[in-house]
Amino acid sequence: MFFGSKERVDTVRRLVLADDDKTRAAALQALLPLQRADFAGLFRAAGSRPVCVRLLDPPLHEFLPKPGEFESTPPFDAEKFGAATAELTALTGQTEARVLERTRALRETNPLLGLRGCRVGITSPEITKMQARAIFEASIEVTREAKSSASLPQASAPLPNVQIMIPLVGCASEFTHQRDAILETAREVRRERDGDELAPFEIGVMIEVPRAALLGTELVDAGAAFFSFGTNDLTQMTFGYSRDDVATFLPEYLRLGILQDDPFATIDVRGVGALVERCVSDARDAARARKASLKISVCGEHGGDPRSITFFHDLASRGAKIDHVSCSPFRVVVARVAAAQAACREMTETTTDGDEKNKK
């Protein structure tokens, strides 16, 4: 959504490089209608089907030119350096020196473990609130359209079914900080739009940090309505492998038999899989104790891998049920076939076991 056009990227760049609250607020105000239109389009297309919105996840520096374009000491590309600085000084109205200072300050040695996910929303809560406002205003807009449609009785109008997912949560206090910002925004929108109905929504977490997987019960107790396991990041953090750099050694690991499979392609059952199973089992128990519902899903590359899908399906027999998996559109057919095969195998095994018992 944020990378969809140069207009959007430029607006985020103004936000990221803002020197003062006024400039920052103006950039957020410019982003709001763009986000609202995105969400309204999603809600219209989905009807009453659930739409899960993950809040801003990538590091902020990803919206800026690549580091090599900002190196002003040899070796550097003078042409790229001049073009990049000229573009950003014109965009922000700042001096070249200030643009370079702000851009370099945002650089991180290990950005995938740095300022991203919920950490962006916690250090800049106005970003979370802008996204939440866009979601809620879009929900109201689509709800009003659905209820005023002449082709449907008001009672059966398909209302938005919204799930807001907080990414990269590692502890319950991160979740509650962002949850409170979202709920505060919902109250503000309700007050401002008195008379308009805000459809029900849920707030949940994306579990990508091993600590969150180990302490999932705390997230249930904090009120998380759903979990989504981001197994790409969970694998990265559990193994300590950089997904972007793993090609430097993984082929040799596979050749030598140190690893049997690429853990980013097929779930590591004994490590990452064990974390998922423990978290789901504990979280299900905690939800039952609270008499609360809890939806649990898996997203990422493993959501489209047949062997991983079989593993996730089988967790249900051990009290750790996964409700669904999600994957890229190109792998949906493969995922559906794999899920159907796992269900058929389970039915066959159940029937066989029943026949054996009857014989005895």
XYZ file of C-alpha atoms in Angstrom:
360
model
C 0.000 0.000 0.000
C 2.740 2.445 0.915
C 4.886 1.556 -2.095
C 2.024 1.632 -4.617
C 3.008 4.888 -6.347
C 5.634 7.613 -6.324
C 3.085 9.923 -4.692
C 2.795 7.559 -1.759
C 6.529 6.999 -1.411
C 7.157 10.748 -1.533
C 4.523 11.366 1.140
C 6.099 8.751 3.428
C 9.504 10.302 2.764
C 8.177 13.664 3.936
C 6.904 11.926 7.068
C 10.163 10.094 7.750
C 12.355 13.157 7.197
C 10.062 15.626 8.978
C 11.888 18.070 11.230
C 8.895 19.198 13.265
C 5.432 18.124 14.399
C 3.660 20.400 11.907
C 5.402 18.855 8.884
C 4.880 15.378 10.301
C 1.169 16.008 10.846
C 0.800 17.350 7.287
C 2.413 14.207 5.846
C 0.136 11.977 7.901
C -2.894 13.983 6.810
C -1.853 13.481 3.186
C -1.483 9.724 3.712
C -4.863 9.338 5.431
C -7.142 9.598 2.349
C -4.855 7.304 0.361
C -5.007 4.639 3.052
C -8.740 5.149 3.569
C -9.397 4.577 -0.128
C -7.249 1.424 -0.067
C -9.139 -0.042 2.860
C -12.544 0.913 1.496
C -11.709 -0.899 -1.722
C -10.661 -3.995 0.205
C -13.815 -3.964 2.340
C -16.081 -3.555 -0.697
C -14.406 -6.434 -2.507
C -14.473 -8.715 0.550
C -18.083 -8.074 1.570
C -18.642 -9.825 4.891
C -15.509 -11.961 4.554
C -12.720 -11.124 7.019
C -10.047 -8.645 5.987
C -6.877 -8.785 8.081
C -4.868 -5.554 7.959
C -1.283 -5.733 9.113
C -0.073 -2.369 10.376
C 3.088 -0.825 8.949
C 5.899 -3.377 9.195
C 8.990 -2.451 7.110
C 11.856 -0.341 8.491
C 11.368 3.344 7.704
C 14.678 3.580 5.858
C 13.229 1.361 3.115
C 11.269 4.372 1.907
C 14.487 6.332 1.320
C 17.105 6.002 -1.433
C 19.597 3.166 -1.095
C 22.637 3.901 1.112
C 25.013 3.907 -1.873
C 23.120 6.834 -3.328
C 23.966 8.897 -0.252
C 27.680 8.257 0.064
C 29.426 11.581 -0.386
C 32.941 10.196 0.033
C 34.738 7.995 -2.514
C 33.878 5.581 -3.860
C 30.416 6.934 -4.674
C 28.216 7.526 -7.678
C 28.238 11.308 -8.063
C 25.308 11.269 -10.447
C 23.097 9.190 -8.148
C 24.220 11.193 -5.129
C 23.293 14.473 -6.776
C 19.931 13.203 -8.048
C 18.931 11.668 -4.722
C 19.828 14.682 -2.625
C 18.264 17.121 -5.085
C 15.011 15.142 -5.088
C 14.759 14.985 -1.298
C 15.747 18.612 -0.710
C 13.057 19.680 -3.185
C 10.544 17.314 -1.572
C 11.167 18.365 2.029
C 12.405 21.941 1.698
C 15.385 21.014 3.877
C 19.026 21.722 3.158
C 21.181 19.047 1.588
C 23.168 18.743 4.820
C 20.006 18.165 6.872
C 18.661 15.584 4.427
C 21.941 13.655 4.588
C 22.005 13.896 8.375
C 18.449 12.561 8.769
C 18.921 9.810 6.196
C 22.134 8.543 7.734
C 20.592 8.671 11.206
C 17.916 6.223 10.051
C 20.413 3.661 8.811
C 20.639 0.477 10.854
C 23.271 -2.229 10.972
C 20.625 -4.941 11.155
C 17.351 -3.337 10.053
C 15.280 -6.539 10.210
C 15.896 -6.544 13.964
C 15.690 -2.774 14.296
C 13.024 -0.105 14.065
C 10.193 -1.934 12.310
C 6.840 -3.509 13.082
C 5.183 -2.434 16.316
C 8.368 -0.583 17.282
C 7.558 2.031 14.643
C 4.053 2.419 16.075
C 5.332 2.662 19.640
C 8.002 5.265 18.894
C 5.678 7.093 16.475
C 2.130 6.345 17.724
C 0.685 8.888 15.305
C 1.458 6.431 12.475
C -0.591 3.682 14.122
C -3.401 6.134 14.819
C -3.440 7.346 11.216
C -3.728 3.780 9.929
C -6.414 2.919 12.480
C -8.391 6.046 11.552
C -8.156 5.134 7.853
C -9.458 1.641 8.643
C -12.362 2.887 10.755
C -13.406 5.685 8.405
C -13.312 3.240 5.477
C -15.384 0.755 7.487
C -18.015 3.413 8.226
C -18.068 4.477 4.580
C -18.598 0.930 3.299
C -21.134 0.130 6.028
C -23.167 3.180 5.043
C -23.034 2.148 1.383
C -24.110 -1.400 2.169
C -27.037 -0.311 4.309
C -28.263 2.236 1.800
C -28.103 -0.185 -1.126
C -31.545 -0.588 -2.679
C -30.766 -4.129 -3.789
C -30.382 -5.535 -0.266
C -32.571 -5.487 2.838
C -30.759 -3.533 5.535
C -30.574 -6.506 7.890
C -28.670 -8.630 5.365
C -26.243 -5.989 4.121
C -22.673 -7.375 4.109
C -20.789 -5.305 6.695
C -16.976 -5.091 6.876
C -15.342 -7.821 8.941
C -12.113 -6.170 10.060
C -9.091 -7.644 11.818
C -6.207 -5.355 12.754
C -2.898 -7.147 13.199
C 0.011 -5.700 15.164
C 3.310 -6.970 13.727
C 6.563 -8.097 15.360
C 5.197 -8.197 18.905
C 7.639 -9.645 21.421
C 5.895 -8.889 24.711
C 2.383 -8.206 25.937
C 3.161 -4.583 26.817
C 3.956 -3.863 23.155
C 0.576 -5.287 22.207
C -1.331 -3.331 24.853
C 0.409 -0.076 23.867
C -0.681 -0.443 20.261
C -4.099 -1.869 21.168
C -4.812 1.172 23.336
C -3.800 3.540 20.521
C -6.181 1.737 18.158
C -9.067 1.726 20.651
C -8.523 5.419 21.443
C -8.739 6.183 17.723
C -11.933 4.120 17.429
C -13.517 6.185 20.194
C -12.463 9.426 18.502
C -13.930 8.344 15.170
C -17.188 7.281 16.829
C -17.497 10.692 18.518
C -16.746 12.559 15.299
C -19.082 10.431 13.191
C -21.987 10.340 15.604
C -24.843 8.497 13.965
C -22.594 6.403 11.705
C -22.117 2.779 12.619
C -18.597 1.431 13.077
C -18.656 -2.289 12.297
C -17.152 -4.598 14.935
C -13.424 -5.217 14.639
C -10.793 -7.415 16.252
C -7.201 -6.702 17.266
C -4.600 -9.444 17.170
C -0.888 -10.092 16.841
C 1.558 -11.419 14.330
C 3.845 -13.826 16.150
C 7.296 -13.636 14.598
C 9.486 -13.272 17.687
C 10.347 -16.471 19.632
C 9.629 -14.718 22.935
C 6.046 -14.095 21.855
C 5.678 -17.754 20.904
C 6.938 -18.817 24.329
C 4.645 -16.376 26.163
C 1.526 -16.540 24.013
C -0.702 -16.903 27.068
C 0.226 -13.366 28.111
C -1.029 -12.082 24.776
C -4.317 -13.957 25.255
C -4.642 -12.490 28.743
C -3.980 -9.031 27.256
C -6.960 -9.489 24.956
C -5.486 -10.551 21.603
C -8.390 -11.875 19.523
C -6.226 -13.752 17.047
C -2.681 -14.944 16.380
C -1.023 -15.147 12.990
C 2.330 -16.893 12.918
C 4.712 -15.086 10.582
C 6.886 -18.123 10.064
C 9.374 -16.345 7.783
C 10.577 -14.054 10.573
C 10.008 -16.705 13.249
C 12.346 -19.043 11.367
C 14.886 -16.266 10.877
C 14.945 -15.362 14.564
C 14.865 -18.944 15.842
C 17.777 -20.130 13.695
C 19.623 -16.814 13.803
C 19.846 -16.941 9.998
C 19.441 -13.811 7.902
C 16.905 -14.740 5.273
C 18.474 -12.204 2.899
C 21.960 -13.698 3.299
C 21.267 -17.390 3.819
C 22.283 -18.229 0.239
C 25.919 -17.714 1.248
C 25.920 -20.946 3.264
C 22.605 -22.806 2.969
C 23.443 -24.709 -0.243
C 26.539 -26.124 1.474
C 24.524 -26.982 4.584
C 22.088 -28.919 2.433
C 24.877 -30.646 0.482
C 26.643 -31.747 3.665
C 23.400 -32.881 5.306
C 23.718 -30.403 8.172
C 20.158 -29.425 7.311
C 17.781 -31.738 5.483
C 15.582 -28.951 4.121
C 15.628 -25.230 3.536
C 13.914 -24.054 6.760
C 12.485 -21.030 4.953
C 10.723 -23.297 2.444
C 9.573 -26.163 4.699
C 8.821 -25.739 8.395
C 11.529 -26.872 10.809
C 9.331 -29.268 12.773
C 11.652 -29.870 15.733
C 12.516 -26.215 16.347
C 10.184 -23.636 14.814
C 7.350 -26.184 14.630
C 7.776 -26.995 18.328
C 7.523 -23.285 19.163
C 4.311 -22.989 17.141
C 2.801 -26.097 18.742
C 3.642 -25.010 22.284
C 2.310 -21.501 21.697
C -0.957 -22.699 20.129
C -1.570 -25.336 22.798
C -0.904 -22.928 25.675
C -2.897 -20.114 24.031
C -5.884 -22.383 23.394
C -5.873 -23.405 27.068
C -5.663 -19.767 28.173
C -8.518 -18.770 25.857
C -10.722 -21.591 27.168
C -10.001 -20.495 30.738
C -11.122 -16.964 29.821
C -14.079 -18.311 27.799
C -12.725 -16.283 24.906
C -12.534 -17.175 21.237
C -9.106 -17.231 19.605
C -8.433 -17.558 15.888
C -5.002 -18.878 14.927
C -3.428 -18.894 11.495
C -0.083 -19.181 9.717
C 1.173 -16.873 6.977
C 4.322 -16.772 4.906
C 6.105 -19.209 2.637
C 5.187 -22.163 4.830
C 1.505 -21.425 4.262
C 1.918 -22.594 0.677
C 4.237 -25.558 1.282
C 2.484 -28.991 1.211
C 4.684 -30.634 3.865
C 4.318 -27.658 6.189
C 0.540 -27.621 5.674
C 0.403 -31.317 6.633
C 2.295 -30.506 9.831
C -0.047 -27.637 10.697
C -3.099 -29.821 10.009
C -1.830 -32.593 12.258
C -1.351 -30.226 15.193
C -5.125 -30.332 15.778
C -4.908 -33.961 16.947
C -2.462 -32.810 19.644
C -4.641 -29.979 20.972
C -2.931 -27.237 18.953
C -5.411 -26.506 16.171
C -4.468 -24.048 13.423
C -7.600 -22.560 11.859
C -6.149 -21.650 8.472
C -3.038 -20.811 6.495
C -2.473 -17.959 4.067
C 0.039 -17.645 1.261
C 0.803 -15.741 -1.937
C -1.910 -15.931 -4.631
C 0.347 -18.067 -6.814
C 0.392 -20.852 -4.207
C -3.281 -20.909 -3.229
C -4.132 -23.898 -5.454
C -1.198 -25.904 -4.083
C -2.174 -24.987 -0.519
C -5.808 -26.026 -1.026
C -4.821 -29.366 -2.533
C -2.354 -30.009 0.297
C -4.996 -29.141 2.933
C -7.546 -31.415 1.226
C -5.045 -34.266 1.063
C -4.217 -33.880 4.768
C -7.935 -33.933 5.646
C -8.570 -37.001 3.443
C -5.620 -38.825 4.999
C -6.947 -38.069 8.462
C -10.414 -39.350 7.513
C -8.917 -42.526 6.051
C -6.829 -43.165 9.147
C -9.834 -42.539 11.405
C -11.967 -44.957 9.375
C -9.205 -47.592 9.416
C -8.730 -47.239 13.157
C -12.488 -47.605 13.665
C -12.614 -50.758 11.541
C -9.752 -52.296 13.528
C -11.512 -51.590 16.812
C -14.741 -53.143 15.532
C -12.863 -56.299 14.556
C -11.510 -56.613 18.073
